[in-house]
mmCIF file of C-alpha atoms in Angstrom:
data_model
loop_
_atom_site.group_PDB
_atom_site.id
_atom_site.type_symbol
_atom_site.label_atom_id
_atom_site.label_comp_id
_atom_site.label_asym_id
_atom_site.label_seq_id
_atom_site.Cartn_x
_atom_site.Cartn_y
_atom_site.Cartn_z
ATOM 1 C CA MET J 1 115.270 105.084 90.630
ATOM 2 C CA ALA J 2 112.364 103.580 91.835
ATOM 3 C CA THR J 3 113.184 100.113 93.295
ATOM 4 C CA SER J 4 109.710 98.599 94.874
ATOM 5 C CA VAL J 5 106.604 97.857 92.935
ATOM 6 C CA GLU J 6 105.344 100.479 94.961
ATOM 7 C CA GLU J 7 107.902 103.034 94.106
ATOM 8 C CA ARG J 8 107.485 102.195 90.329
ATOM 9 C CA VAL J 9 103.967 102.474 90.264
ATOM 10 C CA ARG J 10 103.878 105.583 91.975
ATOM 11 C CA ALA J 11 106.624 107.121 89.575
ATOM 12 C CA ILE J 12 104.389 106.030 86.875
ATOM 13 C CA CYS J 13 101.328 107.653 88.156
ATOM 14 C CA MET J 14 102.852 110.786 89.631
ATOM 15 C CA ALA J 15 104.320 111.677 85.829
ATOM 16 C CA LEU J 16 101.318 112.021 84.577
ATOM 17 C CA PRO J 17 99.281 115.719 84.659
ATOM 18 C CA GLU J 18 97.324 116.582 87.917
ATOM 19 C CA VAL J 19 97.692 113.673 89.402
ATOM 20 C CA THR J 20 97.331 113.471 93.223
ATOM 21 C CA GLU J 21 97.712 109.997 95.849
ATOM 22 C CA LYS J 22 96.000 109.558 98.771
ATOM 23 C CA LEU J 23 95.541 106.324 100.681
ATOM 24 C CA SER J 24 92.183 104.680 100.164
ATOM 25 C CA HIS J 25 91.694 101.298 102.369
ATOM 26 C CA GLY J 26 95.043 101.363 103.589
ATOM 27 C CA ALA J 27 96.361 101.119 100.033
ATOM 28 C CA PRO J 28 98.164 104.136 97.776
ATOM 29 C CA ALA J 29 95.346 105.549 95.328
ATOM 30 C CA PHE J 30 95.877 107.730 92.190
ATOM 31 C CA PHE J 31 93.343 110.077 91.229
ATOM 32 C CA VAL J 32 92.795 112.910 88.475
ATOM 33 C CA LYS J 33 90.106 114.481 90.401
ATOM 34 C CA LYS J 34 88.534 110.720 90.509
ATOM 35 C CA GLN J 35 90.180 107.414 91.216
ATOM 36 C CA PHE J 36 91.920 105.821 88.129
ATOM 37 C CA LEU J 37 94.133 103.244 90.012
ATOM 38 C CA MET J 38 94.563 101.566 93.125
ATOM 39 C CA LEU J 39 97.766 99.528 94.316
ATOM 40 C CA TRP J 40 97.795 96.716 96.646
ATOM 41 C CA PRO J 41 101.504 96.067 97.418
ATOM 42 C CA HIS J 42 100.723 93.074 99.570
ATOM 43 C CA GLY J 43 97.600 91.434 97.772
ATOM 44 C CA HIS J 44 94.096 92.330 99.097
ATOM 45 C CA HIS J 45 91.159 89.596 99.402
ATOM 46 C CA ASP J 46 91.977 86.064 97.767
ATOM 47 C CA HIS J 47 94.177 87.971 95.849
ATOM 48 C CA HIS J 48 97.501 87.395 97.857
ATOM 49 C CA PHE J 49 100.071 88.899 95.623
ATOM 50 C CA PRO J 50 101.086 92.689 94.470
ATOM 51 C CA HIS J 51 98.880 93.536 91.801
ATOM 52 C CA LEU J 52 96.902 96.469 90.770
ATOM 53 C CA TRP J 53 93.231 97.882 90.276
ATOM 54 C CA CYS J 54 92.985 100.277 87.279
ATOM 55 C CA ALA J 55 90.090 101.757 84.993
ATOM 56 C CA ALA J 56 90.146 100.527 81.493
ATOM 57 C CA PRO J 57 88.841 101.573 78.042
ATOM 58 C CA VAL J 58 85.411 99.830 77.486
ATOM 59 C CA GLY J 59 86.089 96.549 75.996
ATOM 60 C CA ALA J 60 89.795 96.139 77.351
ATOM 61 C CA GLN J 61 88.752 94.300 80.569
ATOM 62 C CA ASP J 62 87.225 91.372 78.283
ATOM 63 C CA GLU J 63 89.853 91.342 76.153
ATOM 64 C CA LEU J 64 92.476 91.279 78.680
ATOM 65 C CA VAL J 65 90.919 88.745 81.072
ATOM 66 C CA ASP J 66 90.121 86.470 78.033
ATOM 67 C CA THR J 67 93.676 86.311 76.424
ATOM 68 C CA GLU J 68 96.035 86.845 79.600
ATOM 69 C CA PRO J 69 94.138 85.570 82.477
ATOM 70 C CA ASP J 70 97.167 84.580 84.107
ATOM 71 C CA ARG J 71 98.243 88.323 84.251
ATOM 72 C CA PHE J 72 94.959 90.155 84.371
ATOM 73 C CA PHE J 73 91.759 89.354 86.421
ATOM 74 C CA ARG J 74 88.128 91.357 87.377
ATOM 75 C CA PRO J 75 88.881 93.010 90.597
ATOM 76 C CA PRO J 76 86.082 92.713 93.091
ATOM 77 C CA TYR J 77 83.952 96.181 93.659
ATOM 78 C CA VAL J 78 85.540 97.793 90.669
ATOM 79 C CA GLY J 79 85.292 95.196 87.922
ATOM 80 C CA GLY J 80 81.522 95.544 87.074
ATOM 81 C CA ARG J 81 82.617 99.147 86.077
ATOM 82 C CA GLY J 82 85.297 97.854 83.395
ATOM 83 C CA TRP J 83 88.306 98.060 85.720
ATOM 84 C CA ILE J 84 90.746 95.415 85.394
ATOM 85 C CA GLY J 85 93.343 93.778 87.547
ATOM 86 C CA VAL J 86 97.121 93.409 86.967
ATOM 87 C CA ARG J 87 99.168 91.085 88.743
ATOM 88 C CA LEU J 88 102.730 92.201 89.774
ATOM 89 C CA ASP J 89 104.460 89.528 91.099
ATOM 90 C CA ARG J 90 105.084 87.968 87.837
ATOM 91 C CA GLY J 91 107.681 89.540 85.436
ATOM 92 C CA VAL J 92 106.498 92.484 84.926
ATOM 93 C CA ASP J 93 107.003 94.613 81.527
ATOM 94 C CA TRP J 94 107.312 97.753 83.020
ATOM 95 C CA ASP J 95 106.725 99.661 79.887
ATOM 96 C CA GLU J 96 103.745 97.666 79.193
ATOM 97 C CA LEU J 97 102.430 98.669 82.989
ATOM 98 C CA ALA J 98 103.028 102.136 82.266
ATOM 99 C CA ALA J 99 100.963 102.056 78.826
ATOM 100 C CA VAL J 100 97.979 100.305 81.342
ATOM 101 C CA CYS J 101 98.550 103.177 83.802
ATOM 102 C CA THR J 102 98.390 105.868 81.037
ATOM 103 C CA ASP J 103 95.425 104.384 79.242
ATOM 104 C CA ALA J 104 93.615 104.082 83.159
ATOM 105 C CA TYR J 105 94.697 107.920 83.424
ATOM 106 C CA ARG J 106 93.040 108.690 80.177
ATOM 107 C CA THR J 107 90.030 106.639 80.587
ATOM 108 C CA ILE J 108 89.177 108.766 83.985
ATOM 109 C CA ALA J 109 90.539 112.118 83.104
ATOM 110 C CA SER J 110 89.204 115.107 81.482
ATOM 111 C CA LYS J 111 89.688 115.869 77.749
ATOM 112 C CA LYS J 112 91.664 118.790 78.449
ATOM 113 C CA LEU J 113 93.925 116.824 80.729
ATOM 114 C CA VAL J 114 94.342 114.187 78.181
ATOM 115 C CA ALA J 115 95.532 116.740 75.455
ATOM 116 C CA GLU J 116 97.929 117.987 77.604
ATOM 117 C CA LEU J 117 99.480 114.587 78.113
ATOM 118 C CA ASP J 118 99.144 114.182 74.256
ATOM 119 C CA ASN J 119 101.148 117.298 73.563
ATOM 120 C CA ALA J 120 103.869 116.549 76.313
ATOM 121 C CA SER J 121 104.448 113.393 74.469
ATOM 122 C CA THR J 122 105.202 115.010 70.897
#
């Protein structure tokens, strides 16, 4: 069983079809050909707390940041592309975080891989 934030996020992401992990800027990053999630287990820039940045469906960033600004934020660099930042230092709901990671994957993955994921879920 994964115990650290990094191990838990890795377990969620690596369970998705054809995901690979690489270091990017010294931090774990997850790809399905293109990057869909980056984990900052010790913080990054002005965010001195564990968090991740991930792709999000169109409109999700505004909704999440507006309704739950204590948990979600617009990350630097990728926020302009609709990505969201997710704090991992405040009572993380791991089922919800798995759904956020899966949505990030769905946003970037090919239709074929999304169909494979859907078929595995049924």
